PDB file of C-alpha atoms in Angstrom:
ATOM      1  CA  MET A 273       6.167   7.333  12.923  1.00 55.00           C
ATOM      2  CA  SER A 274       7.463   3.804  13.404  1.00 58.00           C
ATOM      3  CA  ARG A 275       7.868   1.491  10.425  1.00 59.00           C
ATOM      4  CA  PHE A 276       5.110  -0.727  11.793  1.00 55.00           C
ATOM      5  CA  ALA A 277       2.712   2.202  12.159  1.00 55.00           C
ATOM      6  CA  SER A 278       3.637   3.402   8.656  1.00 52.00           C
ATOM      7  CA  LEU A 279       2.996  -0.048   7.227  1.00 50.00           C
ATOM      8  CA  ALA A 280      -0.304  -0.428   9.075  1.00 54.00           C
ATOM      9  CA  LEU A 281      -1.509   2.985   7.931  1.00 51.00           C
ATOM     10  CA  GLY A 282      -0.300   2.388   4.390  1.00 52.00           C
ATOM     11  CA  LEU A 283      -2.085  -0.950   4.177  1.00 52.00           C
ATOM     12  CA  ALA A 284      -5.255   0.555   5.598  1.00 53.00           C
ATOM     13  CA  LEU A 285      -5.186   3.354   3.035  1.00 50.00           C
ATOM     14  CA  TRP A 286      -4.382   0.878   0.286  1.00 49.00           C
ATOM     15  CA  GLY A 287      -7.391  -1.182   1.324  1.00 52.00           C
ATOM     16  CA  ILE A 288      -9.694   1.819   1.181  1.00 45.00           C
ATOM     17  CA  SER A 289      -8.824   2.628  -2.422  1.00 46.00           C
ATOM     18  CA  THR A 290      -8.605  -0.928  -3.682  1.00 42.00           C
ATOM     19  CA  GLY A 291     -11.936  -2.287  -2.605  1.00 44.00           C
ATOM     20  CA  VAL A 292     -10.627  -4.328   0.325  1.00 44.00           C
ATOM     21  CA  MET A 293     -13.385  -2.900   2.443  1.00 39.00           C
ATOM     22  CA  ALA A 294     -16.819  -3.508   3.839  1.00 37.00           C
ATOM     23  CA  GLU A 295     -19.663  -4.127   1.446  1.00 43.00           C
ATOM     24  CA  GLY A 296     -21.364  -0.972   0.225  1.00 43.00           C
ATOM     25  CA  VAL A 297     -18.424   1.423   0.706  1.00 43.00           C
ATOM     26  CA  GLN A 298     -17.413   3.027  -2.558  1.00 55.00           C
ATOM     27  CA  ARG A 299     -13.885   3.125  -3.867  1.00 73.00           C
ATOM     28  CA  ILE A 300     -12.392   6.497  -4.784  1.00 84.00           C
ATOM     29  CA  VAL A 301     -12.970   7.608  -8.371  1.00 90.00           C
ATOM     30  CA  LEU A 302      -9.982   9.046 -10.174  1.00 93.00           C
ATOM     31  CA  ASN A 303     -10.040  12.629 -11.355  1.00 95.00           C
ATOM     32  CA  ALA A 304     -10.900  12.472 -15.065  1.00 96.00           C
ATOM     33  CA  LYS A 305      -8.212  14.960 -16.090  1.00 97.00           C
ATOM     34  CA  MET A 306      -5.572  13.069 -14.121  1.00 96.00           C
ATOM     35  CA  GLU A 307      -6.649   9.771 -15.610  1.00 94.00           C
ATOM     36  CA  GLN A 308      -6.549  11.217 -19.139  1.00 95.00           C
ATOM     37  CA  GLU A 309      -3.120  12.797 -18.741  1.00 95.00           C
ATOM     38  CA  CYS A 310      -1.383  10.023 -16.822  1.00 95.00           C
ATOM     39  CA  THR A 311      -2.680   7.113 -18.872  1.00 92.00           C
ATOM     40  CA  ALA A 312      -1.169   8.615 -22.003  1.00 92.00           C
ATOM     41  CA  CYS A 313       2.083   7.002 -20.731  1.00 91.00           C
ATOM     42  CA  HIS A 314       1.290   4.729 -17.775  1.00 91.00           C
ATOM     43  CA  ILE A 315      -1.447   3.729 -15.366  1.00 91.00           C
ATOM     44  CA  ALA A 316      -2.920   6.593 -13.358  1.00 94.00           C
ATOM     45  CA  TYR A 317      -1.494   5.848  -9.931  1.00 94.00           C
ATOM     46  CA  TRP A 318      -3.784   6.201  -6.933  1.00 93.00           C
ATOM     47  CA  PRO A 319      -3.277   9.107  -4.522  1.00 94.00           C
ATOM     48  CA  ASN A 320      -2.618   6.811  -1.560  1.00 92.00           C
ATOM     49  CA  PHE A 321       0.438   5.288  -3.244  1.00 94.00           C
ATOM     50  CA  LEU A 322       2.643   8.182  -2.082  1.00 96.00           C
ATOM     51  CA  PRO A 323       2.555  10.650   0.795  1.00 97.00           C
ATOM     52  CA  THR A 324       1.053  14.044  -0.064  1.00 97.00           C
ATOM     53  CA  SER A 325       4.445  15.768   0.074  1.00 97.00           C
ATOM     54  CA  ALA A 326       5.848  13.322  -2.486  1.00 97.00           C
ATOM     55  CA  TRP A 327       2.902  13.943  -4.819  1.00 97.00           C
ATOM     56  CA  LYS A 328       3.494  17.678  -4.559  1.00 97.00           C
ATOM     57  CA  GLN A 329       7.114  17.154  -5.583  1.00 97.00           C
ATOM     58  CA  VAL A 330       6.054  14.950  -8.499  1.00 97.00           C
ATOM     59  CA  MET A 331       3.511  17.506  -9.688  1.00 97.00           C
ATOM     60  CA  ASP A 332       6.000  20.379  -9.301  1.00 97.00           C
ATOM     61  CA  SER A 333       8.509  18.631 -11.562  1.00 96.00           C
ATOM     62  CA  LEU A 334       6.409  17.439 -14.497  1.00 97.00           C
ATOM     63  CA  ASP A 335       8.823  19.023 -16.949  1.00 96.00           C
ATOM     64  CA  ARG A 336      11.341  16.362 -15.881  1.00 96.00           C
ATOM     65  CA  HIS A 337       8.975  13.534 -14.964  1.00 95.00           C
ATOM     66  CA  TYR A 338      11.211  10.472 -14.625  1.00 93.00           C
ATOM     67  CA  GLY A 339      13.095  11.296 -17.820  1.00 92.00           C
ATOM     68  CA  ALA A 340      10.180  12.699 -19.796  1.00 94.00           C
ATOM     69  CA  ASP A 341       8.512  16.070 -20.198  1.00 96.00           C
ATOM     70  CA  ALA A 342       4.975  15.628 -18.878  1.00 96.00           C
ATOM     71  CA  SER A 343       4.244  19.350 -18.593  1.00 97.00           C
ATOM     72  CA  LEU A 344       0.623  20.419 -18.369  1.00 97.00           C
ATOM     73  CA  SER A 345      -1.174  23.707 -18.689  1.00 97.00           C
ATOM     74  CA  ALA A 346      -1.198  25.655 -15.441  1.00 97.00           C
ATOM     75  CA  ALA A 347      -4.944  25.047 -15.058  1.00 97.00           C
ATOM     76  CA  ASP A 348      -4.669  21.279 -15.595  1.00 97.00           C
ATOM     77  CA  GLN A 349      -1.670  21.000 -13.286  1.00 97.00           C
ATOM     78  CA  LYS A 350      -3.533  22.886 -10.546  1.00 98.00           C
ATOM     79  CA  GLU A 351      -6.696  20.786 -10.961  1.00 97.00           C
ATOM     80  CA  ILE A 352      -4.804  17.511 -10.767  1.00 98.00           C
ATOM     81  CA  THR A 353      -2.541  18.634  -7.928  1.00 98.00           C
ATOM     82  CA  ASP A 354      -5.493  19.910  -5.908  1.00 98.00           C
ATOM     83  CA  TRP A 355      -7.326  16.613  -6.407  1.00 97.00           C
ATOM     84  CA  ILE A 356      -4.301  14.518  -5.433  1.00 97.00           C
ATOM     85  CA  VAL A 357      -3.667  16.640  -2.320  1.00 97.00           C
ATOM     86  CA  ALA A 358      -7.323  16.327  -1.312  1.00 96.00           C
ATOM     87  CA  ASN A 359      -7.251  12.543  -1.741  1.00 96.00           C
ATOM     88  CA  SER A 360      -3.811  11.617  -0.421  1.00 95.00           C
ATOM     89  CA  GLN A 361      -2.438  11.646   3.104  1.00 94.00           C
ATOM     90  CA  GLU A 362       0.909  12.389   4.656  1.00 94.00           C
ATOM     91  CA  PHE A 363       1.811   8.917   5.874  1.00 88.00           C
ATOM     92  CA  GLY A 364       5.101   7.102   6.040  1.00 89.00           C
ATOM     93  CA  GLU A 365       8.367   8.286   4.607  1.00 93.00           C
ATOM     94  CA  VAL A 366       8.781   9.807   1.172  1.00 96.00           C
ATOM     95  CA  PRO A 367      10.438   7.059  -0.885  1.00 96.00           C
ATOM     96  CA  PRO A 368      13.717   7.728  -2.702  1.00 96.00           C
ATOM     97  CA  GLY A 369      13.094   9.724  -5.862  1.00 95.00           C
ATOM     98  CA  ASN A 370       9.369   9.852  -5.040  1.00 96.00           C
ATOM     99  CA  ARG A 371       9.135   6.425  -6.644  1.00 95.00           C
ATOM    100  CA  ILE A 372       6.164   4.279  -5.719  1.00 95.00           C
ATOM    101  CA  THR A 373       8.278   1.186  -6.393  1.00 95.00           C
ATOM    102  CA  LYS A 374      10.714   2.316  -3.672  1.00 95.00           C
ATOM    103  CA  ALA A 375       8.018   2.929  -1.055  1.00 95.00           C
ATOM    104  CA  PHE A 376       8.202   0.743   2.050  1.00 94.00           C
ATOM    105  CA  TRP A 377       4.747  -0.764   1.493  1.00 92.00           C
ATOM    106  CA  PHE A 378       5.597  -1.598  -2.142  1.00 94.00           C
ATOM    107  CA  THR A 379       8.923  -3.256  -1.398  1.00 93.00           C
ATOM    108  CA  ARG A 380       7.294  -5.181   1.435  1.00 93.00           C
ATOM    109  CA  GLN A 381       4.570  -6.565  -0.858  1.00 93.00           C
ATOM    110  CA  HIS A 382       6.674  -7.005  -4.005  1.00 94.00           C
ATOM    111  CA  GLY A 383      10.039  -8.059  -2.594  1.00 91.00           C
ATOM    112  CA  THR A 384      11.878 -11.267  -3.425  1.00 88.00           C
ATOM    113  CA  ARG A 385      10.016 -13.098  -0.645  1.00 88.00           C
ATOM    114  CA  HIS A 386       6.848 -12.660  -2.706  1.00 89.00           C
ATOM    115  CA  ILE A 387       7.987 -12.203  -6.298  1.00 92.00           C
ATOM    116  CA  SER A 388      10.958 -13.761  -8.011  1.00 91.00           C
ATOM    117  CA  ALA A 389      13.475 -11.153  -9.225  1.00 89.00           C
ATOM    118  CA  ASP A 390      13.284 -12.460 -12.808  1.00 93.00           C
ATOM    119  CA  VAL A 391       9.618 -11.446 -13.057  1.00 95.00           C
ATOM    120  CA  TRP A 392      10.528  -7.747 -13.419  1.00 93.00           C
ATOM    121  CA  SER A 393      12.679  -8.362 -16.501  1.00 91.00           C
ATOM    122  CA  ARG A 394      10.103 -10.416 -18.380  1.00 95.00           C
ATOM    123  CA  GLN A 395       8.962  -8.814 -21.627  1.00 95.00           C
ATOM    124  CA  SER A 396       5.354  -9.125 -20.436  1.00 94.00           C
ATOM    125  CA  VAL A 397       6.106  -7.210 -17.223  1.00 95.00           C
ATOM    126  CA  LYS A 398       9.110  -4.958 -18.009  1.00 92.00           C
ATOM    127  CA  SER A 399       9.295  -3.181 -14.640  1.00 91.00           C
ATOM    128  CA  PRO A 400       7.805  -2.973 -11.151  1.00 94.00           C
ATOM    129  CA  SER A 401       5.909   0.167 -12.179  1.00 93.00           C
ATOM    130  CA  ASN A 402       3.817  -1.787 -14.691  1.00 94.00           C
ATOM    131  CA  CYS A 403       1.031  -2.620 -12.214  1.00 95.00           C
ATOM    132  CA  GLN A 404      -1.457  -3.854 -14.794  1.00 94.00           C
ATOM    133  CA  ALA A 405       0.933  -6.595 -15.960  1.00 95.00           C
ATOM    134  CA  CYS A 406       0.033  -8.631 -12.864  1.00 96.00           C
ATOM    135  CA  HIS A 407      -2.876  -6.763 -11.269  1.00 95.00           C
ATOM    136  CA  VAL A 408      -5.412  -7.380 -14.011  1.00 91.00           C
ATOM    137  CA  ASN A 409      -7.867  -4.787 -12.658  1.00 92.00           C
ATOM    138  CA  ALA A 410      -5.284  -2.155 -11.691  1.00 91.00           C
ATOM    139  CA  ALA A 411      -6.805   0.487 -13.950  1.00 87.00           C
ATOM    140  CA  GLU A 412      -9.994   0.245 -11.875  1.00 87.00           C
ATOM    141  CA  GLY A 413      -8.052   0.513  -8.625  1.00 88.00           C
ATOM    142  CA  ASP A 414      -8.455  -3.167  -7.765  1.00 90.00           C
ATOM    143  CA  PHE A 415      -5.172  -4.560  -6.455  1.00 90.00           C
ATOM    144  CA  ASN A 416      -6.707  -7.549  -4.681  1.00 90.00           C
ATOM    145  CA  GLU A 417      -3.944 -10.117  -4.185  1.00 88.00           C
ATOM    146  CA  HIS A 418      -6.355 -12.925  -5.096  1.00 91.00           C
ATOM    147  CA  LYS A 419      -6.722 -11.476  -8.600  1.00 92.00           C
ATOM    148  CA  VAL A 420      -2.990 -11.260  -9.352  1.00 93.00           C
ATOM    149  CA  ARG A 421      -1.854 -13.118 -12.464  1.00 94.00           C
ATOM    150  CA  ILE A 422       1.898 -13.068 -12.970  1.00 93.00           C
ATOM    151  CA  PRO A 423       2.497 -13.433 -16.706  1.00 92.00           C
ATOM    152  CA  ARG A 424       5.146 -15.655 -18.240  1.00 88.00           C
TER     153      ARG A 424
END
């Protein structure tokens, strides 16, 4: 798939889950178990943020989840994985390390042309993975660029 096609598909999928859509179409609702488990440490990321194959790799390595042990019971891991697989798509390339912040669509939207490099090191932001620092409604899946507030 060409980079342009990957970007177009990624943006379309992003729009579907973030409310950038026609009036009356509902946004996806996160799996309750996933939301509970993920938000113990960070925002529950939306299934369209990574290709399905990347999500499978993430879910298969929870015992070493980006430097932490995020292991779940077999039943919980299966429930969450099944939900993510059902709600994600295999689009674009798997980003290095399965990191959302390294995905083409993310770097395109959050690169230095759009966001000053010093923003990521601010105490109020800390890192590119801290979506809710700037996207005030990120926990609800609303990443509308008109509602972004970059903190000082």
